[in-house]
Amino acid sequence: MKRRMMDLRVFDEDPGAGELGDNGQHGDHKDGKGGNGGRTNAGYSFEQAEEIANARANKAERAALASFFRQQGLKEDEVTEAIKDYKQKKAGSQPDVQAITQERDDALKELENMKHEKLLTGKGVKADDLDYVLFKVGKLVDEKTDFAKATEQFLRENPRYAGGSAYRVSSGTSNDNQGSGGSSNSTINDAIRNIARK
């Protein structure tokens, strides 16, 4: 059998094979390879060939299952039902690729969100402001600006969210005593004491 395959290979590689008949004239076949002009697929596309192969595989599988169930003593209608049950169980045991993909995407998104929260917390953003800042920074992210750069930009424009510093509240009194060691708190305290003494 090996020899026969080798002969065919030599025949296929010979460019002049089959072009001339025994008497030196052109034969009936144009290329000596079955007359299809060198087309190996004989007009079938890959998809059609795959469909035919799958159909034959399904028929072979059904025939094997039917034979097995008949050997178990089942009647024809029971064989049909048994094959239907088998195919349903087989389909049910296959993993749901879409659900797995969605689960993976959700996990990656959650991980990315945690990284972003950690970055913002490291920049001093308070827990109460975290969701708002995440939302605002997310709007600044685009193809050219990643989350870290967008965070820098947002916190530079809105410094009250950075550094964890307390918000300053003005009491309306001037802070003239600060140079002599006083503070605005001591000024307010002095004013309260004066009122209490009266």
PDB file of N, CA and C in Angstrom, residues 12 39 57 85 88 95 165 175:
ATOM      1  N   ASP A  12       1.195  12.730  -9.294  1.00  0.00           N
ATOM      2  CA  ASP A  12       0.651  14.067  -9.052  1.00  0.00           C
ATOM      3  C   ASP A  12       1.689  15.148  -9.288  1.00  0.00           C
ATOM      4  N   ARG A  39      -9.020  21.553  -9.274  1.00  0.00           N
ATOM      5  CA  ARG A  39      -9.817  21.907  -8.104  1.00  0.00           C
ATOM      6  C   ARG A  39      -9.907  20.708  -7.183  1.00  0.00           C
ATOM      7  N   ALA A  57     -21.719  12.339  11.042  1.00  0.00           N
ATOM      8  CA  ALA A  57     -21.347  11.962  12.409  1.00  0.00           C
ATOM      9  C   ALA A  57     -22.596  11.799  13.270  1.00  0.00           C
ATOM     10  N   ASP A  85     -33.762  11.555  25.047  1.00  0.00           N
ATOM     11  CA  ASP A  85     -33.327  11.812  26.423  1.00  0.00           C
ATOM     12  C   ASP A  85     -31.813  11.922  26.515  1.00  0.00           C
ATOM     13  N   GLN A  88     -30.653  15.272  25.180  1.00  0.00           N
ATOM     14  CA  GLN A  88     -30.968  16.368  26.105  1.00  0.00           C
ATOM     15  C   GLN A  88     -29.994  16.389  27.276  1.00  0.00           C
ATOM     16  N   PRO A  95     -20.962  22.815  29.232  1.00  0.00           N
ATOM     17  CA  PRO A  95     -20.881  24.090  29.953  1.00  0.00           C
ATOM     18  C   PRO A  95     -21.530  25.218  29.152  1.00  0.00           C
ATOM     19  N   SER A 165      -8.077  65.951  53.672  1.00  0.00           N
ATOM     20  CA  SER A 165      -8.066  67.125  54.542  1.00  0.00           C
ATOM     21  C   SER A 165      -9.486  67.496  54.915  1.00  0.00           C
ATOM     22  N   ASN A 175      -8.596  86.589  61.675  1.00  0.00           N
ATOM     23  CA  ASN A 175      -7.611  85.752  62.345  1.00  0.00           C
ATOM     24  C   ASN A 175      -6.384  86.585  62.694  1.00  0.00           C
TER      25      ASN A 175
END
